[in-house]
Short mmCIF file of C-alpha atoms in Angstrom, two decimals:
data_model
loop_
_atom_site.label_atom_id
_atom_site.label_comp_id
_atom_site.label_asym_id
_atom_site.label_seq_id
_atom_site.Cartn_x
_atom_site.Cartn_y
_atom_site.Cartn_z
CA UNK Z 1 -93.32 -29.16 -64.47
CA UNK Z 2 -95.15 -26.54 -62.37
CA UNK Z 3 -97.04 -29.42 -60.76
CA UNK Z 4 -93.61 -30.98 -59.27
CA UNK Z 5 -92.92 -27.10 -58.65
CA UNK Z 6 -95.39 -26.98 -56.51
CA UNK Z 7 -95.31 -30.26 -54.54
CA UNK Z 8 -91.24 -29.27 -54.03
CA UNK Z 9 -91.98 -25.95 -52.51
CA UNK Z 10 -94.99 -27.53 -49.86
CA UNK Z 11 -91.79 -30.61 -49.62
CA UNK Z 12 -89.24 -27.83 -48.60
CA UNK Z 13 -91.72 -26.11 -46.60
CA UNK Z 14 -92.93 -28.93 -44.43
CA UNK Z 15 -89.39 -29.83 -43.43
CA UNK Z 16 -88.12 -25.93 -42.57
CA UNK Z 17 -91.61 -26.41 -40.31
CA UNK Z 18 -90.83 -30.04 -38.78
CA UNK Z 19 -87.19 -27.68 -38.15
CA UNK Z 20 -88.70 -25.37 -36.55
CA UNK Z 21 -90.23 -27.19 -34.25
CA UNK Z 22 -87.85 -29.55 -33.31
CA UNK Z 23 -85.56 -26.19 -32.82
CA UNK Z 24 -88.17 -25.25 -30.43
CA UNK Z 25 -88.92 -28.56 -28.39
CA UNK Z 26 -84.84 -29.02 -28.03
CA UNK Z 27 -84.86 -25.40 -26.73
CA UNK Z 28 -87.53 -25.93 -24.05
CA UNK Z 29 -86.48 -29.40 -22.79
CA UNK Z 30 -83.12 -27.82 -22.45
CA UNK Z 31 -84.99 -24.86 -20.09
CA UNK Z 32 -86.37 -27.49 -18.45
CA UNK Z 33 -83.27 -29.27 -17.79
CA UNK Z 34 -82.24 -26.16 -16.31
CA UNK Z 35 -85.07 -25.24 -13.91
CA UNK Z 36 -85.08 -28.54 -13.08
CA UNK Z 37 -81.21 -28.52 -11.69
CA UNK Z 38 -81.81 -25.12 -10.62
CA UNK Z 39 -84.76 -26.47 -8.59
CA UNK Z 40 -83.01 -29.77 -6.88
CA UNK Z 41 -80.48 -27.07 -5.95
CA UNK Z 42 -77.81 -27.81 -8.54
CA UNK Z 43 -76.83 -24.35 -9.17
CA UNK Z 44 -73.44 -24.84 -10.93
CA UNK Z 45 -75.41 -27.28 -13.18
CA UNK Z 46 -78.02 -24.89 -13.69
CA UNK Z 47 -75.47 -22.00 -15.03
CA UNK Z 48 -74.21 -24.85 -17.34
CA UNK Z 49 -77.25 -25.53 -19.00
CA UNK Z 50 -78.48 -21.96 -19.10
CA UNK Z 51 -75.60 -20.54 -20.68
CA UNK Z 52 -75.78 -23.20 -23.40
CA UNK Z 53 -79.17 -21.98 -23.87
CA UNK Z 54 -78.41 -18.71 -24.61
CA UNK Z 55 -75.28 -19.55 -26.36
CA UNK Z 56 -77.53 -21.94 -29.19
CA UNK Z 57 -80.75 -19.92 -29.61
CA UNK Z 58 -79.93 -16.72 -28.25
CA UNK Z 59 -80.70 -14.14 -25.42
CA UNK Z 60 -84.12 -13.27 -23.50
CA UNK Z 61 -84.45 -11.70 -20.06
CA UNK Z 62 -86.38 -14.19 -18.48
CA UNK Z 63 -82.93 -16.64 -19.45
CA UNK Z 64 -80.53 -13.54 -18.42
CA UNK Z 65 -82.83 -13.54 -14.94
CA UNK Z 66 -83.03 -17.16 -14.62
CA UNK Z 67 -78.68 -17.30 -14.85
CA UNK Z 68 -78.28 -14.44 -12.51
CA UNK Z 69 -80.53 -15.96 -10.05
CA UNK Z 70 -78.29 -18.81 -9.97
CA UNK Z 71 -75.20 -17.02 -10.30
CA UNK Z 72 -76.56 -15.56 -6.96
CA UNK Z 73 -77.03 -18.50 -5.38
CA UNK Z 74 -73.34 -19.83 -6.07
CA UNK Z 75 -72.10 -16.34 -4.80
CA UNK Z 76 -71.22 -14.88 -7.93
CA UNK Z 77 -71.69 -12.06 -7.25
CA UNK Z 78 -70.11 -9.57 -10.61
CA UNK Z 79 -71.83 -12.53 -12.77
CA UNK Z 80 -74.85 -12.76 -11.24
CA UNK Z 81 -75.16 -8.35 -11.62
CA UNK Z 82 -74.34 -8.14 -14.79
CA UNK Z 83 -77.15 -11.20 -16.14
CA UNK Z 84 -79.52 -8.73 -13.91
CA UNK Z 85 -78.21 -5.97 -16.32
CA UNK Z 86 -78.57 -7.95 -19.38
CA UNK Z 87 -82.35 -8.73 -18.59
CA UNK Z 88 -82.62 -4.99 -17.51
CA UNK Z 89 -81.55 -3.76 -20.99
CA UNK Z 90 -84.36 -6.48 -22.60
CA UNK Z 91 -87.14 -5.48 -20.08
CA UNK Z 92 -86.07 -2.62 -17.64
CA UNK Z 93 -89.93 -2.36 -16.26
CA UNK Z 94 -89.53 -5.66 -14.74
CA UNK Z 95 -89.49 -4.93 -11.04
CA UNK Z 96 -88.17 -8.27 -10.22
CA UNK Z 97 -84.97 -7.81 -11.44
CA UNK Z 98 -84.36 -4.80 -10.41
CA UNK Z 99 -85.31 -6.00 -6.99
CA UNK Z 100 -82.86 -8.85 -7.37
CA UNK Z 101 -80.29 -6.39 -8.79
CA UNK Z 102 -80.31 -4.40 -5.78
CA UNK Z 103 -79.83 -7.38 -3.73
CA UNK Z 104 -77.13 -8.60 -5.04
CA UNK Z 105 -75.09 -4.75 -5.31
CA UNK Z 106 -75.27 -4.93 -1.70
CA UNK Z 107 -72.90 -7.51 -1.90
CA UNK Z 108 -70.56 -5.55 -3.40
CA UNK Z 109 -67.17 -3.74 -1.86
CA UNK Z 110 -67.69 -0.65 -3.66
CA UNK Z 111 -70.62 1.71 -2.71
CA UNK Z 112 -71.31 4.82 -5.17
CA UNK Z 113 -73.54 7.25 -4.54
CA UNK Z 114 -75.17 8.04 -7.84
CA UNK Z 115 -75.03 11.89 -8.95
CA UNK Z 116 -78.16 13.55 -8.25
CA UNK Z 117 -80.04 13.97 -11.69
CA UNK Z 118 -82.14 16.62 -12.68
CA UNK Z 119 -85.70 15.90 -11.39
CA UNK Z 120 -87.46 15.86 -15.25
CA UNK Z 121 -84.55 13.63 -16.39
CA UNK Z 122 -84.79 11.32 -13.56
CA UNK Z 123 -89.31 11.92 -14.39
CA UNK Z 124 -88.20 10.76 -18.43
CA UNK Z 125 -85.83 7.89 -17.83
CA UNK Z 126 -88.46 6.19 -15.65
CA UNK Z 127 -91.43 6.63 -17.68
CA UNK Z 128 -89.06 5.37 -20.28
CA UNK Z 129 -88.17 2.43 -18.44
CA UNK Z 130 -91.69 1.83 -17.71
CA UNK Z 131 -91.99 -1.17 -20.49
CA UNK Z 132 -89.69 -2.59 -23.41
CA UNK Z 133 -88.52 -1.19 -26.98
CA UNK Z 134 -91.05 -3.63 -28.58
CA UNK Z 135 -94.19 -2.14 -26.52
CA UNK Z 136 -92.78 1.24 -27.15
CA UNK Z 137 -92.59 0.39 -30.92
CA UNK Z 138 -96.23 -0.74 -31.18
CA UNK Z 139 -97.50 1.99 -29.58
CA UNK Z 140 -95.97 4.82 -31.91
CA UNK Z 141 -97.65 2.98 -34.55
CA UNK Z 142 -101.32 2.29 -32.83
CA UNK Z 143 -100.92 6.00 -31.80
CA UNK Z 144 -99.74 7.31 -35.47
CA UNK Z 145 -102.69 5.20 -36.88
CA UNK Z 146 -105.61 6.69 -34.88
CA UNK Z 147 -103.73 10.44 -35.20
CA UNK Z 148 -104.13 10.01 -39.16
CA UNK Z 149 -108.25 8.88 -38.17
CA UNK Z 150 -108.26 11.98 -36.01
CA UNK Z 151 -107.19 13.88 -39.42
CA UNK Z 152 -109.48 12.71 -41.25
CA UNK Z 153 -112.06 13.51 -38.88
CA UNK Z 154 -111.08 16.89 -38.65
CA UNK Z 155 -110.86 17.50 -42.53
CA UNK Z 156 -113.53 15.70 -43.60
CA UNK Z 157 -116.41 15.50 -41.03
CA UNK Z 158 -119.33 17.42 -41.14
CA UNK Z 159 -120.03 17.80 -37.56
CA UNK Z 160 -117.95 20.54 -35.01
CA UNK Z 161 -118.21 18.38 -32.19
CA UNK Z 162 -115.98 15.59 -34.14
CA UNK Z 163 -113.50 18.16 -35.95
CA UNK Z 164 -113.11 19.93 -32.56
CA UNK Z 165 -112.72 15.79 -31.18
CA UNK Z 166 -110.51 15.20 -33.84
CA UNK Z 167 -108.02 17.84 -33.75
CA UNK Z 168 -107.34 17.63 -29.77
CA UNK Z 169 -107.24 14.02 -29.69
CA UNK Z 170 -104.51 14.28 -33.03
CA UNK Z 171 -102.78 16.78 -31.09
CA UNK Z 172 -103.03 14.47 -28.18
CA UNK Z 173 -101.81 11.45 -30.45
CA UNK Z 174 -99.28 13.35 -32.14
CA UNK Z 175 -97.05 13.79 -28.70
CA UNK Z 176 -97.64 10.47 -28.14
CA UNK Z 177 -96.25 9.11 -31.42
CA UNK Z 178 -93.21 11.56 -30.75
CA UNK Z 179 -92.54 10.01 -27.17
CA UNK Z 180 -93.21 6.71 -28.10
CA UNK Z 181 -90.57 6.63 -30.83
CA UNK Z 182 -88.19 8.70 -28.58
CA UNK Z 183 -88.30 5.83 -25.99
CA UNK Z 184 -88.03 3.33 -28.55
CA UNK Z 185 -84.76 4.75 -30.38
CA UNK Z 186 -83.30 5.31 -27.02
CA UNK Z 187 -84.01 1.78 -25.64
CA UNK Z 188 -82.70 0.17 -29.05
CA UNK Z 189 -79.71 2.62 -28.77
CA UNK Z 190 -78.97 1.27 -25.55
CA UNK Z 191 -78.88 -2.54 -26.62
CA UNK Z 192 -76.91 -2.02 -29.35
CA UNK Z 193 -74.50 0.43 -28.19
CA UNK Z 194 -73.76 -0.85 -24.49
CA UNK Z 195 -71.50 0.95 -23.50
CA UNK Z 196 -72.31 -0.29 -19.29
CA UNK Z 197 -69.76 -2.69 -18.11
CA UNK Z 198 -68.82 -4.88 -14.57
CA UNK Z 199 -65.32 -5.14 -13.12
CA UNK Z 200 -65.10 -9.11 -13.01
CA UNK Z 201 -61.23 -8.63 -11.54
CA UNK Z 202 -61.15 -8.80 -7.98
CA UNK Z 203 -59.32 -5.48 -7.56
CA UNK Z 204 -58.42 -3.21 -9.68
CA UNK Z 205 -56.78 -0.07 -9.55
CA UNK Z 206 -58.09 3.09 -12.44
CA UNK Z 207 -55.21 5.28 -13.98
CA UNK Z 208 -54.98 8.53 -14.93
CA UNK Z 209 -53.98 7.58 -18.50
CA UNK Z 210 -54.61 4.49 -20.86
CA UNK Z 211 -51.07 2.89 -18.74
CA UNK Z 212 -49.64 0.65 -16.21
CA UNK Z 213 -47.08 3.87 -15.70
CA UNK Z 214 -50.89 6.10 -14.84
CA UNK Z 215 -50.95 7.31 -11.66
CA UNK Z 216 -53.02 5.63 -9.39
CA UNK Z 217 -56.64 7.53 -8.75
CA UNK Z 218 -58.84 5.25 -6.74
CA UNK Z 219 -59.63 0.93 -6.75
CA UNK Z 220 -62.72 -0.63 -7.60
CA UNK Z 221 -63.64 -3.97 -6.80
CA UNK Z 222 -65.66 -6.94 -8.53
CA UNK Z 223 -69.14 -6.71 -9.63
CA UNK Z 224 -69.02 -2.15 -9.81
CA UNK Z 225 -70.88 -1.10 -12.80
CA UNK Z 226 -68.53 1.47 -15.17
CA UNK Z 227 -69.77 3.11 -18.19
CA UNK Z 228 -67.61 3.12 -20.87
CA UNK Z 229 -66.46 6.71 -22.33
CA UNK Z 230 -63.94 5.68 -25.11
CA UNK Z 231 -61.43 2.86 -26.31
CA UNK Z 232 -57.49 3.24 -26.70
CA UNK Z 233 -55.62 0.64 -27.51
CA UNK Z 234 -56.71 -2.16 -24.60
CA UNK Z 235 -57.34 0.60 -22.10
CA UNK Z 236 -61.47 2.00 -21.97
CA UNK Z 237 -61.78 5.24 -20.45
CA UNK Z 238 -64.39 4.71 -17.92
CA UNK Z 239 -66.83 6.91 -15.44
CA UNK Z 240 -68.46 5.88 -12.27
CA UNK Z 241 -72.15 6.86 -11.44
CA UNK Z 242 -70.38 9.16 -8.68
CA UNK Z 243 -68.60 10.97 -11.80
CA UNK Z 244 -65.12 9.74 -11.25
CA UNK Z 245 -63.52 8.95 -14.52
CA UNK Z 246 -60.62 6.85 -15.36
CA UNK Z 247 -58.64 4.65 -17.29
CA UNK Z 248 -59.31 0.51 -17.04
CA UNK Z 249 -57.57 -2.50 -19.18
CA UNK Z 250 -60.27 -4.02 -21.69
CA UNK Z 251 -59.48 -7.44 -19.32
CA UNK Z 252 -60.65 -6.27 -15.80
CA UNK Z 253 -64.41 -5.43 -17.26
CA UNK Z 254 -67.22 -7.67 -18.85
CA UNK Z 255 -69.76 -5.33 -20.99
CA UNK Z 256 -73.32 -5.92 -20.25
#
């Protein structure tokens, strides 16, 4: 009995594999299917096959990069932004897609003028966005693994020059572990609670209150990013990076 135990479990286990990997060859060839119509030009057939793609085996930035590029080149404009944003939120180092983000906000009606930010949160937010959540991850725990060698060093070597070594170079590792983890929780934060949005309505005009009977305060236009401040009903309060606020239907916005 533990014999045909045995041979079940490598049975099951060989097949989840063979799964696997026919999961992954259907995934690439249908990339490829999609670079290749994005290469002959086919851009509407591109967009097809890429959001497919991410709609079977999930999201990645190079996919969300890949469909705003062609989004771009079919002029769609609010879609093409907020697949930018999407990769942004995966891997906001990537100059690339910023690059390609910026592009394609000059095509844009609306033109806000960002709030000027305080010059150490503007200093923290970039070094921030410098690499991913993953990379951030790792290195809290490389750093958090040579800070406990750097204790040991200090408590248990024999020698000044390596306790001195050790305590600096813990202290040293120590901020690191605590800015590491910062940028991590605030990077995860951000892809779980997105709370950025893009008007996808042509026009569309922001109330004073969460109803048609609001008065009127200003119009935005597709493809402006909004950050969402709170829900009522089917109206989200919303703020602009020029700090107007706002109230928008749920309908007129897309969340990133």
């Amino acid at each position: 009995m533990k014999i045909m135990r045995n041979i079940s479990k490598k049975i099951i286990g060989l097949f989840m594999f063979c799964g696997v990997c026919t999961h992954l060859s259907a995934q690439e060839a249908d990339i490829k299917a999609a670079e290749t119509a994005y290469a002959s030009e086919m851009y509407d057939r591109a967009i097809e096959l890429y959001e497919s793609v991410v709609k079977t085996y999930g999201d990645s930035f190079a996919l969300y990069y890949n469909l705003g590029n062609a989004y771009y080149k079919t002029g769609k404009i609010a879609h093409a932004i907020l697949n930018y944003e999407r990769a942004l939120l995966i891997k906001p180092g990537d100059s690339d897609i910023r690059f390609n983000l910026e592009m394609a906000k000059q095509k844009t009606v609306d033109k806000i003028e960002p709030l000027q930010e305080f010059f150490l949160n503007k200093w923290f937010r970039s070094v921030q966005n410098l690499i991913a959540v993953d990379l951030w991850a790792t290195i809290g725990i490389v750093c958090f693994v040579l800070f406990i060698f750097c204790l040991v060093l200090f408590f248990f070597s024999k020698w000044m020059r390596l306790k001195k070594f050790g305590f600096y170079m813990g202290i040293l590792l120590l901020v690191a572990v605590i800015f590491a983890n910062i940028f991590a929780y605030n990077q995860k934060e951000e892809l779980i609670n997105r709370n950025g949005a893009i008007v996808f309505s042509p026009t569309v005009t922001v109330k004073s209150s969460p109803d048609n009977s609001g008065t009127d305060l200003f119009v935005l236009h597709e493809g402006t990013k909004v950050f969402i401040r709170s829900t009522v009903g089917d109206w989200n309060e919303i703020t602009l990076e020029d700090g107007n606020i706002g109230w928008i239907n749920k309908k007129d916005i897309t969340i990133i």
